[in-house]
Coordinates of N, CA and C in Angstrom, one line a residue:
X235 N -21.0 -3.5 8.8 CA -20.0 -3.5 7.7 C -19.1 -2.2 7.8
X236 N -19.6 -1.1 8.4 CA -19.0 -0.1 8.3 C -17.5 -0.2 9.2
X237 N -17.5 -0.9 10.3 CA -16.9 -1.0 10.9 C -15.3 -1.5 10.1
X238 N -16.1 -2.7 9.3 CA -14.6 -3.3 8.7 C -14.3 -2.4 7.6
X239 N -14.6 -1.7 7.1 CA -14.4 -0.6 6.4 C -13.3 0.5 6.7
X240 N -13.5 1.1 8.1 CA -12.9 1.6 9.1 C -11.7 1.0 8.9
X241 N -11.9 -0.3 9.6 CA -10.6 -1.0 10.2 C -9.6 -1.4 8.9
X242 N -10.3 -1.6 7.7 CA -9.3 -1.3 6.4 C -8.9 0.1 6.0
X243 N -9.3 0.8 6.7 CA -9.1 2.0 5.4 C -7.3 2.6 7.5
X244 N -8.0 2.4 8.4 CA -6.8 2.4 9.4 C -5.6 1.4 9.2
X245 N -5.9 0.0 9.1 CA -4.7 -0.6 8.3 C -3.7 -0.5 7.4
X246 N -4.5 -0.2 6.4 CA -4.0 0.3 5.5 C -2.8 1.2 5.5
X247 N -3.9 2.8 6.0 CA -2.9 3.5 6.0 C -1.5 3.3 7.3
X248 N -1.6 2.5 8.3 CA -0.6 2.5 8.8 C 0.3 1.3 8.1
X249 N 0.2 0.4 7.3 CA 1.0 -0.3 5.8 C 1.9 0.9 5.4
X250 N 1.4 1.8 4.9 CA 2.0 2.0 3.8 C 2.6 3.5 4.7
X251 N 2.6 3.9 6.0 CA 3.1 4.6 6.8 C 4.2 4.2 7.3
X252 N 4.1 2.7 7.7 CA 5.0 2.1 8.2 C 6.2 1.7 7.1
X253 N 5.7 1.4 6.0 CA 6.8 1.3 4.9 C 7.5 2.4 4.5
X254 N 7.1 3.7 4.7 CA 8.1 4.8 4.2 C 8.7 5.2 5.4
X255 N 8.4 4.5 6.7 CA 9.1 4.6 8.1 C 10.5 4.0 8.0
X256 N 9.8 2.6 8.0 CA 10.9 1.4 8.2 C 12.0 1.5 7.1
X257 N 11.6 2.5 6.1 CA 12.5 3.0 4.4 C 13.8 3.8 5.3
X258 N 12.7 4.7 5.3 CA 13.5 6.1 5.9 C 14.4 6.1 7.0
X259 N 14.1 5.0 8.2 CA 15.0 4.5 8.8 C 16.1 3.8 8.8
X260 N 16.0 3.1 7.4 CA 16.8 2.1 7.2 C 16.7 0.4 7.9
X261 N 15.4 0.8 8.0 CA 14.9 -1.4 8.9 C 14.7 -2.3 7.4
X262 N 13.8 -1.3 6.4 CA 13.9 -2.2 5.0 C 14.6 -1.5 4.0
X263 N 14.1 -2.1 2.8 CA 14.7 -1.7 1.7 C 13.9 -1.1 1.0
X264 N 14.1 -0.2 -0.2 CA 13.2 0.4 -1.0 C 12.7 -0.9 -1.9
X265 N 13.5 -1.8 -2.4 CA 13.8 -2.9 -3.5 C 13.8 -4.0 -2.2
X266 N 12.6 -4.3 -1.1 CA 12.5 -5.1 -0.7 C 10.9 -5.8 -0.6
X267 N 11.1 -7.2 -0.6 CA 9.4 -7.8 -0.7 C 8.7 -7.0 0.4
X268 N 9.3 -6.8 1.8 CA 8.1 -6.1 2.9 C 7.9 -4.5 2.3
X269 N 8.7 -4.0 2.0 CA 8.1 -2.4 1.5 C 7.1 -2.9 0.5
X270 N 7.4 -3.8 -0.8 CA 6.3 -3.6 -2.0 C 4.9 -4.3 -1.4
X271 N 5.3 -5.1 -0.2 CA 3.9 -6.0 -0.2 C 3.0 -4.7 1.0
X272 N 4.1 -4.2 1.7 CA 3.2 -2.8 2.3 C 2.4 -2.3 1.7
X273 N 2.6 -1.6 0.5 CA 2.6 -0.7 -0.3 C 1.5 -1.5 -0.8
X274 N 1.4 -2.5 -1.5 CA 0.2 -3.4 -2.1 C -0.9 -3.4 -1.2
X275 N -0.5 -3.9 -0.2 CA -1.9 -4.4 0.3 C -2.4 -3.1 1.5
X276 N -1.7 -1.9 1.6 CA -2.0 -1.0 2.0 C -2.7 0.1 1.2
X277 N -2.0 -0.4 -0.3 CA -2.9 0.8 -1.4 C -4.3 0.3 -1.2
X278 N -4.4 -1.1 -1.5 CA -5.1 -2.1 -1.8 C -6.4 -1.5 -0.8
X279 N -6.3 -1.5 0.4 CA -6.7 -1.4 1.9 C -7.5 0.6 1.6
X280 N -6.7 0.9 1.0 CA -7.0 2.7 1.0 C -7.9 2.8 0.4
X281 N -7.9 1.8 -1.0 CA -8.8 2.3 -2.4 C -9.8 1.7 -1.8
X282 N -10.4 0.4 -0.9 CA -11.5 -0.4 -0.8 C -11.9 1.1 0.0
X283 N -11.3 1.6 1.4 CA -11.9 2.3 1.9 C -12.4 3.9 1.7
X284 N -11.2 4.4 0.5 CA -11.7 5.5 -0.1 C -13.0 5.5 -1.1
X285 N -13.1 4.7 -1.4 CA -14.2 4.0 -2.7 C -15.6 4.0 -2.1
X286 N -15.7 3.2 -0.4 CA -16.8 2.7 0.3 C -17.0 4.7 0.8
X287 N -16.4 5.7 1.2 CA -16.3 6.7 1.6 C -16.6 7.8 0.8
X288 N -16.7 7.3 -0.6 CA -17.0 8.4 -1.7 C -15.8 9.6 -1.6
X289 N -14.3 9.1 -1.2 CA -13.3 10.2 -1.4 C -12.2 9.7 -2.6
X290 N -13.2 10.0 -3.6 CA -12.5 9.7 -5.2 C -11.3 10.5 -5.5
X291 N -10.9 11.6 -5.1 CA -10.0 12.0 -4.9 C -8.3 11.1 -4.1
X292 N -8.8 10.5 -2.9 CA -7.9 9.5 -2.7 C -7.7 8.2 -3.0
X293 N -9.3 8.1 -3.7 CA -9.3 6.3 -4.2 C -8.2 6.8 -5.7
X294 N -8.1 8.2 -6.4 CA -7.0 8.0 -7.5 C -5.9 7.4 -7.2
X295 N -5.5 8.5 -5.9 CA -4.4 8.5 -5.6 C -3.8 7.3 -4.9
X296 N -5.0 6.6 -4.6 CA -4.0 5.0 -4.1 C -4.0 4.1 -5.1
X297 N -4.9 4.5 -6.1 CA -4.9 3.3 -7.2 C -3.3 3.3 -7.8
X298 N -2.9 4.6 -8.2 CA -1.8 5.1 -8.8 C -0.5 4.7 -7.7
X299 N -1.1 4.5 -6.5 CA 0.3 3.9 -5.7 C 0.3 2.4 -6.1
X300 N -0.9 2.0 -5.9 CA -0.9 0.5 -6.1 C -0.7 0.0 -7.4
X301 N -0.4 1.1 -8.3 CA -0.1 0.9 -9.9 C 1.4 0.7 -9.8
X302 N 2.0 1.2 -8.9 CA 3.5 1.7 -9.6 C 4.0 0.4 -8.8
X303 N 3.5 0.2 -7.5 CA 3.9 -0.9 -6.6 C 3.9 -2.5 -7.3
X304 N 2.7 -2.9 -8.2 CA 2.4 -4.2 -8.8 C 3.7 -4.4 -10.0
X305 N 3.9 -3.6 -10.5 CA 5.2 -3.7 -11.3 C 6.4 -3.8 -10.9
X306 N 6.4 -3.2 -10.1 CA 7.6 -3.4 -8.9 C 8.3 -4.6 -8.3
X307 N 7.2 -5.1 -7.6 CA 7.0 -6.4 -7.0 C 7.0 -7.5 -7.8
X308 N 6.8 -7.4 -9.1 CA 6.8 -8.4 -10.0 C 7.9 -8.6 -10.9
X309 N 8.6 -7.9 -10.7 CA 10.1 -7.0 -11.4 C 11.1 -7.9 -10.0
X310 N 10.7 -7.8 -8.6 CA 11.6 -8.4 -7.5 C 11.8 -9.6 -7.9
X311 N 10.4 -9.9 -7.6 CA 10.2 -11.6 -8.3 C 10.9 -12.5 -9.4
X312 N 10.8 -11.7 -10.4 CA 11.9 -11.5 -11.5 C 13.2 -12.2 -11.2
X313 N 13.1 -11.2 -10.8 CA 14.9 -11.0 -10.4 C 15.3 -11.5 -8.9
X314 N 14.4 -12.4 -8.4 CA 14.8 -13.1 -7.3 C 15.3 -14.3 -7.6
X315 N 15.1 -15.1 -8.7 CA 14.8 -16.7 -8.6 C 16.4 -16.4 -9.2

């Protein structure tokens, strides 16, 4: 089990690496579904593996990404149809 632990908590953070990449580059958008679903399922990916790792200090700080991200994403949605 440890293993897939690993492999989520490396996913993850290349999610949500790759989304301030692809930002900063200009490949997506800040106000785009692939940056917010990065950002989701990368926070998402951090907090399972900061949590299993006992580094409470980073399981805050992705909850609080994955906080600001869920409203976000549901605000696109919104405003897509």
């Amino acid at each position: 089990m440890t293993w897939l632990i690993d492999i989520l908590g490396w996913v993850g953070s290349v999610l949500v690496v790759a989304a301030y990449g692809l930002n900063t580059y200009k490949k997506i958008t800040a106000d785009s579904l692939a940056f917010y679903g990065m950002n989701i399922v990368g926070g998402i990916f951090l907090v399972i593996y900061s949590l299993e790792k006992g580094a409470y200090a980073n399981t805050f700080i992705n909850v609080i990404w994955v906080l600001i991200a869920i409203p976000a994403i549901l605000r696109y949605w919104r405003t897509a149809k």
